[in-house]
Short mmCIF file of C-alpha atoms in Angstrom, two decimals:
data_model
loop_
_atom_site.label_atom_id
_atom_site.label_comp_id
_atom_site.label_asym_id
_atom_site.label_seq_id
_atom_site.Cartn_x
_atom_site.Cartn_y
_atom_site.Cartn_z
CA UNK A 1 4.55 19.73 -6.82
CA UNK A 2 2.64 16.59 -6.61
CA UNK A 3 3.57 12.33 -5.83
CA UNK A 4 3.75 12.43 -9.62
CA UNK A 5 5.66 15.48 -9.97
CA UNK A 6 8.08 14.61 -8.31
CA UNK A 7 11.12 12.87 -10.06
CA UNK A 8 13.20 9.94 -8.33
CA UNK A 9 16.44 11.71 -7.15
CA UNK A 10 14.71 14.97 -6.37
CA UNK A 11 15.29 16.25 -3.02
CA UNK A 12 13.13 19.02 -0.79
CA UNK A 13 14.46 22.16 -0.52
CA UNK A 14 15.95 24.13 2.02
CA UNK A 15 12.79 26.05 2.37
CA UNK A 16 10.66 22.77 2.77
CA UNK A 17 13.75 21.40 5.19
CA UNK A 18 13.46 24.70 7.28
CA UNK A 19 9.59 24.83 7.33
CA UNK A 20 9.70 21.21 8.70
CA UNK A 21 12.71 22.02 11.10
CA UNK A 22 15.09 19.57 9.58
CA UNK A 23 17.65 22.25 8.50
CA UNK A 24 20.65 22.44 8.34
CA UNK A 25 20.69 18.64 8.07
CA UNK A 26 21.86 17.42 4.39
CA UNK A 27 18.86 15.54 2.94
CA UNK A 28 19.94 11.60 1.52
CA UNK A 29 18.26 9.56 -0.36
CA UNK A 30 16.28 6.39 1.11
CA UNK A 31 15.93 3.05 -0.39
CA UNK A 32 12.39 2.04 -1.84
CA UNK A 33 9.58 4.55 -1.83
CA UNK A 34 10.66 4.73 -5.68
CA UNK A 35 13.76 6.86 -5.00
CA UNK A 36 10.95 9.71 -4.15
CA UNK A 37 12.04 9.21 -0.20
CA UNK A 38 14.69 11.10 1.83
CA UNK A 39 16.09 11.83 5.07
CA UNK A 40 17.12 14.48 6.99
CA UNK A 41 18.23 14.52 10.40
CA UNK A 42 15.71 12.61 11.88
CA UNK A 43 12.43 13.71 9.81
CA UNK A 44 11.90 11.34 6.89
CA UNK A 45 10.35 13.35 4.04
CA UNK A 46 7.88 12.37 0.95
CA UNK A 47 6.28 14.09 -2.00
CA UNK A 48 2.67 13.81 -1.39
CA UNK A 49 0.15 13.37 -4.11
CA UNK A 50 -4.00 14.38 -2.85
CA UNK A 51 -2.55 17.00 -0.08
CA UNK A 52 -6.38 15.46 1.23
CA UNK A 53 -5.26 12.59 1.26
CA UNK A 54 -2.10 13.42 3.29
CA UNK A 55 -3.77 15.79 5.69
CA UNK A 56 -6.60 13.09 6.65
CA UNK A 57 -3.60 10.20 7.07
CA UNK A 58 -1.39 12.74 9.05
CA UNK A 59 -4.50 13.59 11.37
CA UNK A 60 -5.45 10.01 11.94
CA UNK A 61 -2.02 8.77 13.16
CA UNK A 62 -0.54 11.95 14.61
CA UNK A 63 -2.05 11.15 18.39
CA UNK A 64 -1.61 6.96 17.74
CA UNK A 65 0.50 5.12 20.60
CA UNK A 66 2.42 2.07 19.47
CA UNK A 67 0.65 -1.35 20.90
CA UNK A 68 1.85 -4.47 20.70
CA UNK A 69 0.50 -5.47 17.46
CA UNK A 70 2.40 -2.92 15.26
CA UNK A 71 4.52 0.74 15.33
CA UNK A 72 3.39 3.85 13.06
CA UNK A 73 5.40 7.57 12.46
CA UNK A 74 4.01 10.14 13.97
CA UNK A 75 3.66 13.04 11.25
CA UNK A 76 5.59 16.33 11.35
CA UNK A 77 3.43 19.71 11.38
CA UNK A 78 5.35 22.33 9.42
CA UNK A 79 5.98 25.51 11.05
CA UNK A 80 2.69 27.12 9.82
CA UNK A 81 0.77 24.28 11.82
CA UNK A 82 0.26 22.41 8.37
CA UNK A 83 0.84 18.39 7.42
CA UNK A 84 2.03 19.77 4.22
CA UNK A 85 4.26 22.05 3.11
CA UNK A 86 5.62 22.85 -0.76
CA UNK A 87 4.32 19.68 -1.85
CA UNK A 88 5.89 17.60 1.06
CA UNK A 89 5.08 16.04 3.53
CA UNK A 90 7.16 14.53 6.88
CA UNK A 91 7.34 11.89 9.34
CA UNK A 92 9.83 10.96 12.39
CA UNK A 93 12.28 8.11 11.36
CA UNK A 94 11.60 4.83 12.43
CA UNK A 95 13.70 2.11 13.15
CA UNK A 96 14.00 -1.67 11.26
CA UNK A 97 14.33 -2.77 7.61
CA UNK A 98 11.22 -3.85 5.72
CA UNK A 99 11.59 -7.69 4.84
CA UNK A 100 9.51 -9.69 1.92
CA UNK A 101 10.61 -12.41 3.25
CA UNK A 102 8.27 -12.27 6.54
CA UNK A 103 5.14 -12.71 4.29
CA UNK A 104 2.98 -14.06 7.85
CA UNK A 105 4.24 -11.22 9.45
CA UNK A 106 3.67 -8.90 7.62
CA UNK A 107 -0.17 -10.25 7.35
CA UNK A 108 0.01 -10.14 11.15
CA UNK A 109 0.52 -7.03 11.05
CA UNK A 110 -1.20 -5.59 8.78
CA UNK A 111 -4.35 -7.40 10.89
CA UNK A 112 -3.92 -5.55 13.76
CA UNK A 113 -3.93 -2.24 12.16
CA UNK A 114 -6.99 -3.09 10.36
CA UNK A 115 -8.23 -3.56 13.54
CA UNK A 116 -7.27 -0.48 14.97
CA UNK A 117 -8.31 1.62 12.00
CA UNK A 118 -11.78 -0.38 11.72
CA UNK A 119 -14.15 2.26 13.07
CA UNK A 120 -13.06 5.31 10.78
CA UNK A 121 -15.37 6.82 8.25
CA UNK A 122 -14.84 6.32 4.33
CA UNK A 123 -12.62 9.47 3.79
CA UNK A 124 -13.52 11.48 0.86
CA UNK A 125 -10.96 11.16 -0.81
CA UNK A 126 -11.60 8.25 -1.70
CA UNK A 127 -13.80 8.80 -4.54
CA UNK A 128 -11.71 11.07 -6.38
CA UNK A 129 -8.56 9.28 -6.22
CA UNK A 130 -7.43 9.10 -10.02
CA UNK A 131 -3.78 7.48 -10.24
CA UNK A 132 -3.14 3.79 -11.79
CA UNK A 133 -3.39 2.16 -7.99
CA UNK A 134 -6.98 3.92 -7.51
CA UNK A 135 -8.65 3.09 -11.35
CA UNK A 136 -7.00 -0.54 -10.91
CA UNK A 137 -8.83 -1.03 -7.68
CA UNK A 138 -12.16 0.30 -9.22
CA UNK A 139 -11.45 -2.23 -12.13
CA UNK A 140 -10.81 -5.25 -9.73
CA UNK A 141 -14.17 -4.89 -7.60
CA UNK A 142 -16.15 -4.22 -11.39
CA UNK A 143 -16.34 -0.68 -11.00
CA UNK A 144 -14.69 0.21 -14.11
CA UNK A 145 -14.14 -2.13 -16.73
CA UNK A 146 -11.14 -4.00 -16.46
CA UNK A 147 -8.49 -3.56 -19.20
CA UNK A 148 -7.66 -5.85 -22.09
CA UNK A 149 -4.75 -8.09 -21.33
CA UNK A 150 -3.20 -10.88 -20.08
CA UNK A 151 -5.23 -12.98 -17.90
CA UNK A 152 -8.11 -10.61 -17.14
CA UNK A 153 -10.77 -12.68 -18.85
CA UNK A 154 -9.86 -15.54 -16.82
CA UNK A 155 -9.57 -13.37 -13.51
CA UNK A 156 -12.82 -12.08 -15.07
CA UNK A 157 -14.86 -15.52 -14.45
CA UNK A 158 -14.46 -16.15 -11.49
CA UNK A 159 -15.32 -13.19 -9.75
CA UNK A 160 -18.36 -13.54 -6.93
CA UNK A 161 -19.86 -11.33 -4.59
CA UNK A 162 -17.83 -10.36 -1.86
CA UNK A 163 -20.29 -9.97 1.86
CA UNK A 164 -17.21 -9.08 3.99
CA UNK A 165 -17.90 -5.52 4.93
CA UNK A 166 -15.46 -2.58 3.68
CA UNK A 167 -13.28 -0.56 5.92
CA UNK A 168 -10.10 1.84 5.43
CA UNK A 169 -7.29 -0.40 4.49
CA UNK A 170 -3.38 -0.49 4.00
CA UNK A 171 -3.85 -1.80 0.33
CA UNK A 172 0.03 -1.94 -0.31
CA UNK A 173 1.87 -3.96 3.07
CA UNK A 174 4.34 -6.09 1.98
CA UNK A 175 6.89 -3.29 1.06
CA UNK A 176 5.70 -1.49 4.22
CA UNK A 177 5.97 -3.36 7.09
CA UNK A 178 9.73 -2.81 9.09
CA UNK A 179 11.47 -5.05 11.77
CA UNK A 180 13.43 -4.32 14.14
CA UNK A 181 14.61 -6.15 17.14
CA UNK A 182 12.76 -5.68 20.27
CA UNK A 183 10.00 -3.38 19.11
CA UNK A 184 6.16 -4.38 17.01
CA UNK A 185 6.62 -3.77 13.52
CA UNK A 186 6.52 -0.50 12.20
CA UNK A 187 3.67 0.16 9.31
CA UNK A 188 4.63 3.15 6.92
CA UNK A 189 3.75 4.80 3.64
CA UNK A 190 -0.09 4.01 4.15
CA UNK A 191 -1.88 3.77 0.81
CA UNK A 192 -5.66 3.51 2.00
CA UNK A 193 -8.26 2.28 0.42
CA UNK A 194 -12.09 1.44 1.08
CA UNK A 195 -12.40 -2.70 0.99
CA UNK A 196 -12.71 -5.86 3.17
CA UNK A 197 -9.87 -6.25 5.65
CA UNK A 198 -8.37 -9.08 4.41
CA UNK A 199 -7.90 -7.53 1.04
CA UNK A 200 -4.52 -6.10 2.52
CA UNK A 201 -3.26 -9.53 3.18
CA UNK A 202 -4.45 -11.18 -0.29
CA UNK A 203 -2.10 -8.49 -1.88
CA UNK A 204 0.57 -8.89 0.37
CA UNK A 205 0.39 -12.57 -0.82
CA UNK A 206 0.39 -12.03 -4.40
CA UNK A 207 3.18 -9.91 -4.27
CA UNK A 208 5.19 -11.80 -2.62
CA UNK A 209 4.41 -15.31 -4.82
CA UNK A 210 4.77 -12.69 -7.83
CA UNK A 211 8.23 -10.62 -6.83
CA UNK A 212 9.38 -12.72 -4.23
CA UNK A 213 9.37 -16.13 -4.59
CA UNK A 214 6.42 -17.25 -2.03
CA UNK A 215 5.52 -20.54 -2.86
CA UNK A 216 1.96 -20.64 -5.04
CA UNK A 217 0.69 -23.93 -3.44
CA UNK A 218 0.89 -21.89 -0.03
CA UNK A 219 -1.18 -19.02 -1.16
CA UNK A 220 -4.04 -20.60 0.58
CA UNK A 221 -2.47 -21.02 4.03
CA UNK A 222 -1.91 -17.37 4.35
CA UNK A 223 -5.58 -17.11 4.37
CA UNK A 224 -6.26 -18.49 7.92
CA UNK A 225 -9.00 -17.35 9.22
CA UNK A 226 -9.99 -14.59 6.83
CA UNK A 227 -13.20 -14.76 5.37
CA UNK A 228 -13.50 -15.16 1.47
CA UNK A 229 -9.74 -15.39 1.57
CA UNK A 230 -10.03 -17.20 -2.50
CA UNK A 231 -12.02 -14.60 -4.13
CA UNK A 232 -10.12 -11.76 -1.89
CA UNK A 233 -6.45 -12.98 -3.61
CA UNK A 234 -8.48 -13.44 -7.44
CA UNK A 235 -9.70 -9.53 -6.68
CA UNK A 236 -6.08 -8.92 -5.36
CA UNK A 237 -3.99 -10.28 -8.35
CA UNK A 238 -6.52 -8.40 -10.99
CA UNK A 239 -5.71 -5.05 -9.21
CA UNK A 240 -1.99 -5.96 -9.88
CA UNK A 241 -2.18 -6.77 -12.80
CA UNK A 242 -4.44 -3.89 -14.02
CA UNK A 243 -2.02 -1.74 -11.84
CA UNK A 244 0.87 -2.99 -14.08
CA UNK A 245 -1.39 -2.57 -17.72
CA UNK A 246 -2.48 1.37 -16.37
CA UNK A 247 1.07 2.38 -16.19
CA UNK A 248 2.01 0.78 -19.34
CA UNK A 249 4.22 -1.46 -17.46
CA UNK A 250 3.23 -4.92 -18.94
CA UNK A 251 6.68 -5.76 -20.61
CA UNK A 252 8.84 -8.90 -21.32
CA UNK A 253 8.09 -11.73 -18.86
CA UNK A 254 5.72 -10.92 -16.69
CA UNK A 255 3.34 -13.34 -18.36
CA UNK A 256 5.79 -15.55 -16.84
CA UNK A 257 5.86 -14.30 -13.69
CA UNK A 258 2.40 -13.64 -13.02
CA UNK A 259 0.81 -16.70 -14.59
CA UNK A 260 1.58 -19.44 -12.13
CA UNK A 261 -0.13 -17.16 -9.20
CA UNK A 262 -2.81 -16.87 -11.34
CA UNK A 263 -3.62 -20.83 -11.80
CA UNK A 264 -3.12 -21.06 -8.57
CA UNK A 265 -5.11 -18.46 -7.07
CA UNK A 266 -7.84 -20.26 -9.58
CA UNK A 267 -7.21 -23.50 -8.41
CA UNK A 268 -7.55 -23.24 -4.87
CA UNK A 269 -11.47 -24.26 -3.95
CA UNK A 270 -14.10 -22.37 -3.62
#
């Protein structure tokens, strides 16, 4: 069983709950991770999708302290020794509530991961990654064509050359970032890809001026200090959009929702 497997609602096992040693706790569901998260005990447990993918993400933060900046869960070995286990994976529970709200923080953040995470390789993975997130980002940096649809053409134009150098990112933050009182924020569900650094926080700002109701003439503050910060949030906004048109999800009114980020994302000077 894979990420798209999967169905919202369905829970592991008792054989995946034993192999992780989470029985005989009574799985529940969480809220967000698209109803694919649950919780048992304290082990919080996901359907992964590339078990690469999962095994080179477990690897990289199982031996990461917490700093100042920001929190991450440590992942849970099954009993075999393995990061993944009937098409599972686990993590220790963390505390706080994610927030949309907390748009700067969540940029903050998401910058001092970056910066934690800047001197790993490009993982292999990478460049086999075939799901509607991984062909949309290919299609927003004009390595695949972009699809037909609203806006593109206009997103289209006013691409440029980006000279920011790549590095592993957290491409999806805003959803992802947890607060609680007293502690650094806590970063979960880490869905890496291979771009500039402040490519994270341009999609964190779309999303919330597109779902969350983050001012469009402040799009540009939230760029402080990053480098290319217009042309990261037009890339940013394509790969939503294209996101949205791969999985058929382009329905009534999100022309509306998504065009007013767009002119303003345009508008802002180069």
């Amino acid at each position: 069983m894979s990420l798209a497997d999967a169905e919202p609602g369905e829970k592991p096992g008792d054989d995946v709950l034993i192999a992780f040693g989470a029985a005989p706790a009574r799985p529940r569901n969480l809220t967000g991770g698209r109803g694919r998260t649950w919780m048992a005990g304290n082990v919080v447990f996901r359907p992964h999708g590339d078990a690469e993918e999962s095994i080179w993400k477990a690897r990289v933060l199982a031996d990461r302290e917490p700093t100042h900046g920001f929190r991450t869960s440590r992942p849970i070995p099954a009993a075999d020794g393995n990061w993944v286990y009937g098409g599972w994976e686990a993590w220790e529970w963390l505390a706080g509530e994610t927030d949309e709200s907390r748009v700067v923080d969540v940029i903050r953040a998401g910058a001092a991961f970056h910066e934690a995470i800047v001197h790993l390789q490009r993982p292999a993975f990478i460049d086999h990654s075939d799901d509607a997130w991984s062909r949309a980002d290919r299609m927003a940096w004009e390595e695949n064509p972009l699809p037909r649809g609203s806006f593109m053409r206009r997103l289209e134009r006013e691409f440029q050359p980006v000279l920011s150098p790549s590095q592993v990112i957290h491409g999806d933050l805003l959803g992802n970032v947890m607060f609680a009182p007293d502690l650094p924020p806590a970063i979960i569900d880490w869905a890496p890809y291979w771009r500039p650094a402040g490519l994270g926080a341009a999609i964190a700002a779309v999303d919330a001026s597109c779902w969350h109701g983050w001012p469009t003439d402040r799009l540009a503050e939230l760029g402080d200090g990053i480098p290319e910060w217009r042309q990261l949030l037009v890339r940013a906004v394509a790969f939503r959009i294209a996101t949205l048109h791969n999985l058929d999800s382009w329905g009534e009114g999100m022309d509306e929702r998504h065009e007013p980020v767009v002119s303003a994302v345009i508008s802002i000077p180069s």
